[in-house]
Amino acid sequence: IELDKKVELNEIVIKVSDNGKGIPEEYLDRIGEKGISLGKKESNESGSGLGLFHAKSVIEKSGGHFIIKSKKGVGTNVQIILP
């Protein structure tokens, strides 16, 4: 996992990248929706699908947004942009 931060155009940009299993493309548009929980079929993990929902809510209420790019089998890049 890599973590980076910087200030661009008066915004704070936090970048988190990994080289994990990635997120299937068909799920990327649904990331952050209430109840969406990924990867549970392949493991014994359980989750309510509320973690990213709450994170997205806090970021958006702060006037920010996040961008998720991922490729299955390659990894995921997340950018959190805050004013």
mmCIF file of C-alpha atoms in Angstrom:
data_model
loop_
_atom_site.group_PDB
_atom_site.id
_atom_site.type_symbol
_atom_site.label_atom_id
_atom_site.label_comp_id
_atom_site.label_asym_id
_atom_site.label_seq_id
_atom_site.Cartn_x
_atom_site.Cartn_y
_atom_site.Cartn_z
ATOM 1 C CA ILE A 1 0.000 0.000 0.000
ATOM 2 C CA GLU A 2 1.300 3.425 -0.938
ATOM 3 C CA LEU A 3 0.080 6.674 0.580
ATOM 4 C CA ASP A 4 0.737 10.148 -0.784
ATOM 5 C CA LYS A 5 -0.594 13.597 -0.012
ATOM 6 C CA LYS A 6 -0.202 17.021 -1.555
ATOM 7 C CA VAL A 7 -1.888 20.360 -2.057
ATOM 8 C CA GLU A 8 -3.052 21.121 -5.617
ATOM 9 C CA LEU A 9 -4.993 24.232 -6.615
ATOM 10 C CA ASN A 10 -6.019 24.928 -3.003
ATOM 11 C CA GLU A 11 -7.235 21.364 -2.490
ATOM 12 C CA ILE A 12 -5.794 18.579 -0.393
ATOM 13 C CA VAL A 13 -5.299 15.422 -2.435
ATOM 14 C CA ILE A 14 -4.770 12.144 -0.608
ATOM 15 C CA LYS A 15 -3.798 9.172 -2.764
ATOM 16 C CA VAL A 16 -3.909 5.551 -1.671
ATOM 17 C CA SER A 17 -2.707 2.818 -4.034
ATOM 18 C CA ASP A 18 -2.308 -0.926 -3.736
ATOM 19 C CA ASN A 19 -1.389 -3.831 -5.942
ATOM 20 C CA GLY A 20 -4.095 -6.127 -4.587
ATOM 21 C CA LYS A 21 -6.749 -8.101 -6.417
ATOM 22 C CA GLY A 22 -8.492 -4.971 -7.703
ATOM 23 C CA ILE A 23 -12.188 -4.211 -8.051
ATOM 24 C CA PRO A 24 -14.168 -5.567 -11.002
ATOM 25 C CA GLU A 25 -15.120 -2.778 -13.415
ATOM 26 C CA GLU A 26 -18.844 -3.474 -13.101
ATOM 27 C CA TYR A 27 -18.700 -2.458 -9.401
ATOM 28 C CA LEU A 28 -16.708 0.772 -9.702
ATOM 29 C CA ASP A 29 -19.761 3.007 -10.275
ATOM 30 C CA ARG A 30 -21.441 1.548 -7.178
ATOM 31 C CA ILE A 31 -18.547 2.070 -4.751
ATOM 32 C CA GLY A 32 -19.797 4.130 -1.840
ATOM 33 C CA GLU A 33 -23.440 3.090 -2.148
ATOM 34 C CA LYS A 34 -25.071 1.959 1.064
ATOM 35 C CA GLY A 35 -24.966 -1.811 1.428
ATOM 36 C CA ILE A 36 -22.404 -2.485 -1.313
ATOM 37 C CA SER A 37 -19.867 -4.994 -0.005
ATOM 38 C CA LEU A 38 -17.330 -6.525 -2.377
ATOM 39 C CA GLY A 39 -15.138 -9.606 -2.255
ATOM 40 C CA LYS A 40 -17.123 -11.507 0.338
ATOM 41 C CA LYS A 41 -17.873 -14.477 -1.936
ATOM 42 C CA GLU A 42 -14.180 -15.396 -2.200
ATOM 43 C CA SER A 43 -13.511 -15.305 1.546
ATOM 44 C CA ASN A 44 -15.093 -15.819 4.930
ATOM 45 C CA GLU A 45 -15.084 -12.076 5.634
ATOM 46 C CA SER A 46 -18.314 -10.389 6.531
ATOM 47 C CA GLY A 47 -19.290 -6.785 6.217
ATOM 48 C CA SER A 48 -22.287 -4.527 6.109
ATOM 49 C CA GLY A 49 -21.151 -2.429 3.166
ATOM 50 C CA LEU A 50 -21.271 0.763 5.245
ATOM 51 C CA GLY A 51 -17.567 1.695 5.466
ATOM 52 C CA LEU A 52 -17.134 3.413 2.111
ATOM 53 C CA PHE A 53 -20.707 4.704 2.252
ATOM 54 C CA HIS A 54 -19.908 6.633 5.449
ATOM 55 C CA ALA A 55 -16.495 7.730 4.173
ATOM 56 C CA LYS A 56 -18.056 9.047 0.946
ATOM 57 C CA SER A 57 -20.781 10.848 2.929
ATOM 58 C CA VAL A 58 -18.246 12.630 5.152
ATOM 59 C CA ILE A 59 -16.045 13.574 2.196
ATOM 60 C CA GLU A 60 -18.987 14.957 0.208
ATOM 61 C CA LYS A 61 -20.425 16.848 3.208
ATOM 62 C CA SER A 62 -16.995 18.485 3.505
ATOM 63 C CA GLY A 63 -17.264 19.679 -0.092
ATOM 64 C CA GLY A 64 -14.886 17.035 -1.419
ATOM 65 C CA HIS A 65 -15.088 13.958 -3.592
ATOM 66 C CA PHE A 66 -13.173 10.800 -4.302
ATOM 67 C CA ILE A 67 -12.082 8.981 -7.411
ATOM 68 C CA ILE A 68 -11.515 5.233 -7.545
ATOM 69 C CA LYS A 69 -9.678 3.566 -10.405
ATOM 70 C CA SER A 70 -9.072 -0.143 -10.334
ATOM 71 C CA LYS A 71 -8.151 -3.015 -12.563
ATOM 72 C CA LYS A 72 -8.933 -6.568 -11.558
ATOM 73 C CA GLY A 73 -5.741 -8.472 -10.800
ATOM 74 C CA VAL A 74 -3.622 -5.290 -10.834
ATOM 75 C CA GLY A 75 -4.731 -3.068 -7.949
ATOM 76 C CA THR A 76 -6.685 -0.011 -6.912
ATOM 77 C CA ASN A 77 -5.954 3.731 -6.766
ATOM 78 C CA VAL A 78 -8.094 6.020 -4.635
ATOM 79 C CA GLN A 79 -7.879 9.815 -4.609
ATOM 80 C CA ILE A 80 -9.635 11.804 -1.923
ATOM 81 C CA ILE A 81 -9.934 15.489 -2.817
ATOM 82 C CA LEU A 82 -10.847 17.955 -0.071
ATOM 83 C CA PRO A 83 -11.230 21.751 -0.244
#
